[in-house]
Every structure is written in structure tokens, then in C-alpha cells.
Amino acid sequence: MLTETQALTLARWLSPAYPVGGFAYSHGLETAIADGHVTDEASLQDWLSDLLEHGAGRNDALFLAAAFRATDDAELARIDATARAFAAARERVIEAERQGAAFVRTEAAVSGGPDTPLLHPVAIGARAARHGLPLRPTVALYLHGFMANLVSAALRLMPLGQTGGQRVQIALAPLCERLAAEAKTGTLDDLSSTSFLGDVTAMRHETQQPRIFAT
């Protein structure tokens, strides 16, 4: 059962206002739009659904859950190393590394605890366990924040409109809930990725010019 205090903690961590710089990252979406793979509301929803269910979203959920269950720093370090190895492109590592470092640094400053840099989903999982937050809603809100950030990026890159962006978020919310439920019982043995075009666009973004986003 999620208490009001716990809900507000997660809302703070996963809010666009939290200072991890999420607004700077598109996860390769900028290239997908430039290359014509994402052109409207329907194709954006399909793209994000694929990322969530078959790509980084699902894997991040498993990394978060593994970090939540980690019993010591050595295990956390192994989980973090595995997460780095599963990143399909250099910019994917940069995106997770910078946001994770900012999250850890900020939380250490405002509420104490370790400040060892970790990739973003690993850092969220470890800190959630430290605060006694329930795993399933933590994963669901993390995935929703990941998806909502990419919708926000799309709003700046294509004629989507605020209402269209909200429809995409509503449509994908049940998927975030289902992936969170699966992550609760999943392990790192369940890691996989078949979001190949998403990986390719993340790689191509490294040399894209001009561009707005860091990834």
C-alpha cells in the first residue's frame, strides 16, 4: 500500500522538475523523427510502446527491481555494470549515467545516504529500497516518467500538440503498469531487447547534425 508520503516522494523524484536534466535527452527519438519513422500521434505511440515493452523500458524496470533487492554495494556495482553492458549505444550510457549521477548527488545532499554514481534506474531502485518504498509503484512511475519525457521531446520536434501528447500518455499507462508487475517477479535472467530500430536511431544520433537533444 502506497502511503501519501511515499507517493509524494516518488512524484518528486520522477517529476520533470527534478534536476536530472531529463529535458535534454530524446533516447534516439530525435533521429527517428528526422528519418521519418515517427511522423504523427499514432506512430509516436507505436514507437514508445516498442521501447517500453521490447527495449530499454522493460530492461530498465528489471535493473531497477534488481537494485531494489540488492543486499550490498558489491551487488549494486554488478547490476550497474550489467546495465551499462546492455546499453545499445554510447549515448544511451551517457543519458542514464548523467541522470543517475544527478539523482544520487541531489538525494545525498537533501536526505543523506551514499553518493556513489549509478545509472538512473539502478540509482532509483537502490534509493527506493533505502526509503522503504514499494517496488511495483516505483517501477510503474519510473516507466511513466521515462515515457512522458519522450512525449515532451516529441512535442518539441513534431506537430503533435499537447492534447495528442496526453492521449499517448493515457494509452501507454496500462503498459507501464503491466511491465511494473512483471518486474516485481522478474530477474536479470529475463533481460532482452528486440527494439532494433530504436537502438539504431540511438547510434545514428551520435553523428546527427543539426540536433536539439543530447541523445
PDB file of C-alpha atoms in Angstrom:
ATOM      1  CA  MET A   1       0.000   0.000   0.000  1.00  0.00           C
ATOM      2  CA  LEU A   2       1.472   3.325  -1.110  1.00  0.00           C
ATOM      3  CA  THR A   3       1.178   5.989   1.581  1.00  0.00           C
ATOM      4  CA  GLU A   4       0.706   9.658   0.769  1.00  0.00           C
ATOM      5  CA  THR A   5       4.269  10.408   1.877  1.00  0.00           C
ATOM      6  CA  GLN A   6       5.640   7.656  -0.362  1.00  0.00           C
ATOM      7  CA  ALA A   7       3.532   8.841  -3.295  1.00  0.00           C
ATOM      8  CA  LEU A   8       4.832  12.376  -2.869  1.00  0.00           C
ATOM      9  CA  THR A   9       8.425  11.123  -2.693  1.00  0.00           C
ATOM     10  CA  LEU A  10       8.031   9.276  -5.996  1.00  0.00           C
ATOM     11  CA  ALA A  11       6.257  12.270  -7.527  1.00  0.00           C
ATOM     12  CA  ARG A  12       9.221  14.442  -6.556  1.00  0.00           C
ATOM     13  CA  TRP A  13      11.862  12.010  -7.837  1.00  0.00           C
ATOM     14  CA  LEU A  14      10.154  11.366 -11.167  1.00  0.00           C
ATOM     15  CA  SER A  15       8.812  14.846 -11.817  1.00  0.00           C
ATOM     16  CA  PRO A  16      10.109  16.799 -14.842  1.00  0.00           C
ATOM     17  CA  ALA A  17      11.137  19.421 -12.266  1.00  0.00           C
ATOM     18  CA  TYR A  18      13.616  17.056 -10.580  1.00  0.00           C
ATOM     19  CA  PRO A  19      17.125  18.278 -11.518  1.00  0.00           C
ATOM     20  CA  VAL A  20      18.405  15.357 -13.590  1.00  0.00           C
ATOM     21  CA  GLY A  21      18.155  17.241 -16.893  1.00  0.00           C
ATOM     22  CA  GLY A  22      15.730  14.793 -18.496  1.00  0.00           C
ATOM     23  CA  PHE A  23      14.555  17.506 -20.899  1.00  0.00           C
ATOM     24  CA  ALA A  24      17.912  17.262 -22.720  1.00  0.00           C
ATOM     25  CA  TYR A  25      17.514  13.618 -23.788  1.00  0.00           C
ATOM     26  CA  SER A  26      15.385  12.063 -26.545  1.00  0.00           C
ATOM     27  CA  HIS A  27      16.655   8.445 -26.386  1.00  0.00           C
ATOM     28  CA  GLY A  28      17.154   8.484 -30.166  1.00  0.00           C
ATOM     29  CA  LEU A  29      13.633   9.797 -30.833  1.00  0.00           C
ATOM     30  CA  GLU A  30      15.064  12.910 -32.491  1.00  0.00           C
ATOM     31  CA  THR A  31      16.665  10.729 -35.176  1.00  0.00           C
ATOM     32  CA  ALA A  32      13.529   8.589 -35.510  1.00  0.00           C
ATOM     33  CA  ILE A  33      11.537  11.734 -36.291  1.00  0.00           C
ATOM     34  CA  ALA A  34      14.201  13.161 -38.611  1.00  0.00           C
ATOM     35  CA  ASP A  35      14.339   9.854 -40.531  1.00  0.00           C
ATOM     36  CA  GLY A  36      10.554   9.692 -40.894  1.00  0.00           C
ATOM     37  CA  HIS A  37       9.924   6.698 -38.644  1.00  0.00           C
ATOM     38  CA  VAL A  38       7.782   8.795 -36.286  1.00  0.00           C
ATOM     39  CA  THR A  39       5.523  11.301 -38.020  1.00  0.00           C
ATOM     40  CA  ASP A  40       2.297  11.603 -36.028  1.00  0.00           C
ATOM     41  CA  GLU A  41       0.495  10.649 -32.835  1.00  0.00           C
ATOM     42  CA  ALA A  42      -0.128   7.031 -33.857  1.00  0.00           C
ATOM     43  CA  SER A  43       3.446   6.336 -34.919  1.00  0.00           C
ATOM     44  CA  LEU A  44       4.765   8.008 -31.759  1.00  0.00           C
ATOM     45  CA  GLN A  45       2.578   5.761 -29.627  1.00  0.00           C
ATOM     46  CA  ASP A  46       3.800   2.698 -31.526  1.00  0.00           C
ATOM     47  CA  TRP A  47       7.438   3.790 -31.166  1.00  0.00           C
ATOM     48  CA  LEU A  48       7.191   4.386 -27.436  1.00  0.00           C
ATOM     49  CA  SER A  49       5.239   1.179 -26.888  1.00  0.00           C
ATOM     50  CA  ASP A  50       8.033  -0.745 -28.607  1.00  0.00           C
ATOM     51  CA  LEU A  51      10.705   0.983 -26.499  1.00  0.00           C
ATOM     52  CA  LEU A  52       8.803   0.220 -23.316  1.00  0.00           C
ATOM     53  CA  GLU A  53       7.862  -3.389 -23.978  1.00  0.00           C
ATOM     54  CA  HIS A  54      10.755  -4.652 -26.088  1.00  0.00           C
ATOM     55  CA  GLY A  55      13.631  -2.272 -25.376  1.00  0.00           C
ATOM     56  CA  ALA A  56      15.152  -0.057 -22.726  1.00  0.00           C
ATOM     57  CA  GLY A  57      11.919   0.431 -20.785  1.00  0.00           C
ATOM     58  CA  ARG A  58      11.486  -3.219 -19.862  1.00  0.00           C
ATOM     59  CA  ASN A  59      15.181  -3.692 -19.143  1.00  0.00           C
ATOM     60  CA  ASP A  60      15.316  -0.554 -17.003  1.00  0.00           C
ATOM     61  CA  ALA A  61      12.404  -1.938 -14.992  1.00  0.00           C
ATOM     62  CA  LEU A  62      14.361  -5.145 -14.366  1.00  0.00           C
ATOM     63  CA  PHE A  63      17.514  -3.224 -13.419  1.00  0.00           C
ATOM     64  CA  LEU A  64      15.523  -1.034 -11.039  1.00  0.00           C
ATOM     65  CA  ALA A  65      13.951  -4.095  -9.412  1.00  0.00           C
ATOM     66  CA  ALA A  66      17.319  -5.850  -9.099  1.00  0.00           C
ATOM     67  CA  ALA A  67      18.859  -2.767  -7.480  1.00  0.00           C
ATOM     68  CA  PHE A  68      15.884  -2.561  -5.122  1.00  0.00           C
ATOM     69  CA  ARG A  69      16.588  -6.115  -3.960  1.00  0.00           C
ATOM     70  CA  ALA A  70      20.395  -5.746  -3.794  1.00  0.00           C
ATOM     71  CA  THR A  71      21.850  -6.582  -0.391  1.00  0.00           C
ATOM     72  CA  ASP A  72      25.200  -4.774  -0.581  1.00  0.00           C
ATOM     73  CA  ASP A  73      27.270  -2.292  -2.586  1.00  0.00           C
ATOM     74  CA  ALA A  74      29.110  -5.040  -4.466  1.00  0.00           C
ATOM     75  CA  GLU A  75      25.845  -6.414  -5.813  1.00  0.00           C
ATOM     76  CA  LEU A  76      24.722  -2.912  -6.789  1.00  0.00           C
ATOM     77  CA  ALA A  77      28.001  -2.421  -8.656  1.00  0.00           C
ATOM     78  CA  ARG A  78      27.449  -5.668 -10.586  1.00  0.00           C
ATOM     79  CA  ILE A  79      23.914  -4.636 -11.511  1.00  0.00           C
ATOM     80  CA  ASP A  80      25.172  -1.243 -12.652  1.00  0.00           C
ATOM     81  CA  ALA A  81      27.888  -2.871 -14.772  1.00  0.00           C
ATOM     82  CA  THR A  82      25.322  -5.155 -16.389  1.00  0.00           C
ATOM     83  CA  ALA A  83      23.079  -2.179 -17.141  1.00  0.00           C
ATOM     84  CA  ARG A  84      25.986  -0.425 -18.840  1.00  0.00           C
ATOM     85  CA  ALA A  85      26.736  -3.521 -20.902  1.00  0.00           C
ATOM     86  CA  PHE A  86      23.121  -3.725 -22.092  1.00  0.00           C
ATOM     87  CA  ALA A  87      23.086  -0.123 -23.345  1.00  0.00           C
ATOM     88  CA  ALA A  88      22.964  -0.357 -27.133  1.00  0.00           C
ATOM     89  CA  ALA A  89      24.744   2.923 -27.856  1.00  0.00           C
ATOM     90  CA  ARG A  90      27.260   5.268 -26.269  1.00  0.00           C
ATOM     91  CA  GLU A  91      24.632   7.986 -25.876  1.00  0.00           C
ATOM     92  CA  ARG A  92      22.333   5.563 -24.057  1.00  0.00           C
ATOM     93  CA  VAL A  93      25.058   5.136 -21.428  1.00  0.00           C
ATOM     94  CA  ILE A  94      25.584   8.903 -21.236  1.00  0.00           C
ATOM     95  CA  GLU A  95      21.842   9.512 -20.797  1.00  0.00           C
ATOM     96  CA  ALA A  96      21.483   7.035 -17.933  1.00  0.00           C
ATOM     97  CA  GLU A  97      24.850   7.932 -16.392  1.00  0.00           C
ATOM     98  CA  ARG A  98      24.283  11.681 -16.206  1.00  0.00           C
ATOM     99  CA  GLN A  99      20.735  11.419 -14.914  1.00  0.00           C
ATOM    100  CA  GLY A 100      21.736   8.798 -12.372  1.00  0.00           C
ATOM    101  CA  ALA A 101      24.679  10.838 -11.129  1.00  0.00           C
ATOM    102  CA  ALA A 102      22.488  13.933 -10.782  1.00  0.00           C
ATOM    103  CA  PHE A 103      19.829  11.961  -8.908  1.00  0.00           C
ATOM    104  CA  VAL A 104      22.316  10.395  -6.483  1.00  0.00           C
ATOM    105  CA  ARG A 105      24.080  13.705  -5.888  1.00  0.00           C
ATOM    106  CA  THR A 106      20.838  15.578  -5.234  1.00  0.00           C
ATOM    107  CA  GLU A 107      19.367  12.955  -2.906  1.00  0.00           C
ATOM    108  CA  ALA A 108      22.607  12.681  -0.935  1.00  0.00           C
ATOM    109  CA  ALA A 109      22.516  16.453  -0.461  1.00  0.00           C
ATOM    110  CA  VAL A 110      18.868  16.710   0.595  1.00  0.00           C
ATOM    111  CA  SER A 111      18.311  13.468   2.526  1.00  0.00           C
ATOM    112  CA  GLY A 112      21.728  11.934   3.150  1.00  0.00           C
ATOM    113  CA  GLY A 113      22.968   8.500   2.226  1.00  0.00           C
ATOM    114  CA  PRO A 114      25.524   7.273  -0.310  1.00  0.00           C
ATOM    115  CA  ASP A 115      26.513   9.397  -3.287  1.00  0.00           C
ATOM    116  CA  THR A 116      28.173   6.691  -5.398  1.00  0.00           C
ATOM    117  CA  PRO A 117      27.206   7.365  -9.044  1.00  0.00           C
ATOM    118  CA  LEU A 118      24.896   4.758 -10.585  1.00  0.00           C
ATOM    119  CA  LEU A 119      22.896   4.585 -13.800  1.00  0.00           C
ATOM    120  CA  HIS A 120      19.478   6.167 -13.384  1.00  0.00           C
ATOM    121  CA  PRO A 121      17.257   3.060 -12.988  1.00  0.00           C
ATOM    122  CA  VAL A 122      19.802   1.454 -10.657  1.00  0.00           C
ATOM    123  CA  ALA A 123      20.012   4.620  -8.566  1.00  0.00           C
ATOM    124  CA  ILE A 124      16.216   4.876  -8.324  1.00  0.00           C
ATOM    125  CA  GLY A 125      15.891   1.247  -7.250  1.00  0.00           C
ATOM    126  CA  ALA A 126      18.591   1.493  -4.601  1.00  0.00           C
ATOM    127  CA  ARG A 127      17.205   4.724  -3.162  1.00  0.00           C
ATOM    128  CA  ALA A 128      13.621   3.404  -3.197  1.00  0.00           C
ATOM    129  CA  ALA A 129      14.693   0.422  -1.105  1.00  0.00           C
ATOM    130  CA  ARG A 130      16.548   2.729   1.276  1.00  0.00           C
ATOM    131  CA  HIS A 131      13.370   4.783   1.764  1.00  0.00           C
ATOM    132  CA  GLY A 132      11.151   1.723   2.179  1.00  0.00           C
ATOM    133  CA  LEU A 133       9.084   2.497  -0.922  1.00  0.00           C
ATOM    134  CA  PRO A 134       7.058  -0.306  -2.531  1.00  0.00           C
ATOM    135  CA  LEU A 135       8.665  -1.725  -5.661  1.00  0.00           C
ATOM    136  CA  ARG A 136       5.750  -2.021  -8.066  1.00  0.00           C
ATOM    137  CA  PRO A 137       4.549   1.610  -7.995  1.00  0.00           C
ATOM    138  CA  THR A 138       8.167   2.778  -8.081  1.00  0.00           C
ATOM    139  CA  VAL A 139       8.730   0.893 -11.332  1.00  0.00           C
ATOM    140  CA  ALA A 140       5.397   1.995 -12.808  1.00  0.00           C
ATOM    141  CA  LEU A 141       6.083   5.660 -12.100  1.00  0.00           C
ATOM    142  CA  TYR A 142       9.663   5.378 -13.356  1.00  0.00           C
ATOM    143  CA  LEU A 143       8.435   3.949 -16.666  1.00  0.00           C
ATOM    144  CA  HIS A 144       5.695   6.564 -16.913  1.00  0.00           C
ATOM    145  CA  GLY A 145       8.275   9.301 -16.311  1.00  0.00           C
ATOM    146  CA  PHE A 146      10.550   7.819 -18.994  1.00  0.00           C
ATOM    147  CA  MET A 147       7.687   7.696 -21.479  1.00  0.00           C
ATOM    148  CA  ALA A 148       6.325  11.142 -20.581  1.00  0.00           C
ATOM    149  CA  ASN A 149       9.769  12.685 -21.045  1.00  0.00           C
ATOM    150  CA  LEU A 150       9.905  11.311 -24.598  1.00  0.00           C
ATOM    151  CA  VAL A 151       6.406  12.623 -25.292  1.00  0.00           C
ATOM    152  CA  SER A 152       7.659  16.020 -24.152  1.00  0.00           C
ATOM    153  CA  ALA A 153      10.589  15.693 -26.557  1.00  0.00           C
ATOM    154  CA  ALA A 154       8.198  14.825 -29.382  1.00  0.00           C
ATOM    155  CA  LEU A 155       6.181  17.968 -28.665  1.00  0.00           C
ATOM    156  CA  ARG A 156       9.296  19.997 -29.443  1.00  0.00           C
ATOM    157  CA  LEU A 157      10.195  18.024 -32.562  1.00  0.00           C
ATOM    158  CA  MET A 158       6.930  17.483 -34.451  1.00  0.00           C
ATOM    159  CA  PRO A 159       3.371  18.870 -34.765  1.00  0.00           C
ATOM    160  CA  LEU A 160       1.897  16.621 -32.080  1.00  0.00           C
ATOM    161  CA  GLY A 161       0.048  19.087 -29.871  1.00  0.00           C
ATOM    162  CA  GLN A 162      -0.483  18.974 -26.127  1.00  0.00           C
ATOM    163  CA  THR A 163      -3.753  17.053 -26.414  1.00  0.00           C
ATOM    164  CA  GLY A 164      -2.155  14.432 -28.631  1.00  0.00           C
ATOM    165  CA  GLY A 165       0.662  14.076 -26.141  1.00  0.00           C
ATOM    166  CA  GLN A 166      -1.825  13.435 -23.353  1.00  0.00           C
ATOM    167  CA  ARG A 167      -3.634  10.798 -25.413  1.00  0.00           C
ATOM    168  CA  VAL A 168      -0.345   8.956 -25.952  1.00  0.00           C
ATOM    169  CA  GLN A 169       0.410   9.001 -22.228  1.00  0.00           C
ATOM    170  CA  ILE A 170      -3.062   7.702 -21.354  1.00  0.00           C
ATOM    171  CA  ALA A 171      -2.791   4.925 -23.936  1.00  0.00           C
ATOM    172  CA  LEU A 172       0.594   3.746 -22.638  1.00  0.00           C
ATOM    173  CA  ALA A 173      -0.158   3.932 -18.902  1.00  0.00           C
ATOM    174  CA  PRO A 174      -1.555   0.352 -18.726  1.00  0.00           C
ATOM    175  CA  LEU A 175       1.642  -0.932 -20.354  1.00  0.00           C
ATOM    176  CA  CYS A 176       3.709   0.803 -17.668  1.00  0.00           C
ATOM    177  CA  GLU A 177       1.559  -0.893 -15.023  1.00  0.00           C
ATOM    178  CA  ARG A 178       1.930  -4.334 -16.614  1.00  0.00           C
ATOM    179  CA  LEU A 179       5.698  -4.036 -17.004  1.00  0.00           C
ATOM    180  CA  ALA A 180       5.949  -2.972 -13.361  1.00  0.00           C
ATOM    181  CA  ALA A 181       4.025  -6.066 -12.298  1.00  0.00           C
ATOM    182  CA  GLU A 182       6.327  -8.270 -14.381  1.00  0.00           C
ATOM    183  CA  ALA A 183       9.456  -6.603 -12.997  1.00  0.00           C
ATOM    184  CA  LYS A 184       8.344  -7.334  -9.443  1.00  0.00           C
ATOM    185  CA  THR A 185       8.882 -11.048 -10.045  1.00  0.00           C
ATOM    186  CA  GLY A 186      11.484 -10.765 -12.813  1.00  0.00           C
ATOM    187  CA  THR A 187      15.255 -11.148 -12.583  1.00  0.00           C
ATOM    188  CA  LEU A 188      18.238 -10.137 -14.686  1.00  0.00           C
ATOM    189  CA  ASP A 189      17.908 -13.519 -16.419  1.00  0.00           C
ATOM    190  CA  ASP A 190      14.821 -12.033 -18.105  1.00  0.00           C
ATOM    191  CA  LEU A 191      16.771  -9.225 -19.808  1.00  0.00           C
ATOM    192  CA  SER A 192      16.330  -8.963 -23.570  1.00  0.00           C
ATOM    193  CA  SER A 193      15.910  -6.354 -26.281  1.00  0.00           C
ATOM    194  CA  THR A 194      14.327  -6.552 -29.723  1.00  0.00           C
ATOM    195  CA  SER A 195      13.743  -2.834 -30.261  1.00  0.00           C
ATOM    196  CA  PHE A 196      16.334  -2.858 -33.016  1.00  0.00           C
ATOM    197  CA  LEU A 197      15.313   0.283 -34.893  1.00  0.00           C
ATOM    198  CA  GLY A 198      15.258   2.191 -31.616  1.00  0.00           C
ATOM    199  CA  ASP A 199      18.821   1.044 -30.968  1.00  0.00           C
ATOM    200  CA  VAL A 200      19.919   2.029 -34.480  1.00  0.00           C
ATOM    201  CA  THR A 201      18.452   5.526 -34.188  1.00  0.00           C
ATOM    202  CA  ALA A 202      20.227   5.954 -30.838  1.00  0.00           C
ATOM    203  CA  MET A 203      23.502   5.057 -32.576  1.00  0.00           C
ATOM    204  CA  ARG A 204      22.811   7.322 -35.563  1.00  0.00           C
ATOM    205  CA  HIS A 205      22.015  10.247 -33.273  1.00  0.00           C
ATOM    206  CA  GLU A 206      25.660  10.321 -32.189  1.00  0.00           C
ATOM    207  CA  THR A 207      26.574  11.952 -35.525  1.00  0.00           C
ATOM    208  CA  GLN A 208      23.297  13.710 -36.343  1.00  0.00           C
ATOM    209  CA  GLN A 209      23.569  17.380 -37.290  1.00  0.00           C
ATOM    210  CA  PRO A 210      21.827  19.649 -36.618  1.00  0.00           C
ATOM    211  CA  ARG A 211      20.210  18.398 -33.434  1.00  0.00           C
ATOM    212  CA  ILE A 212      18.448  19.745 -30.354  1.00  0.00           C
ATOM    213  CA  PHE A 213      18.900  16.898 -27.877  1.00  0.00           C
ATOM    214  CA  ALA A 214      21.983  15.382 -26.272  1.00  0.00           C
ATOM    215  CA  THR A 215      20.842  11.843 -27.122  1.00  0.00           C
TER     216      THR A 215
END
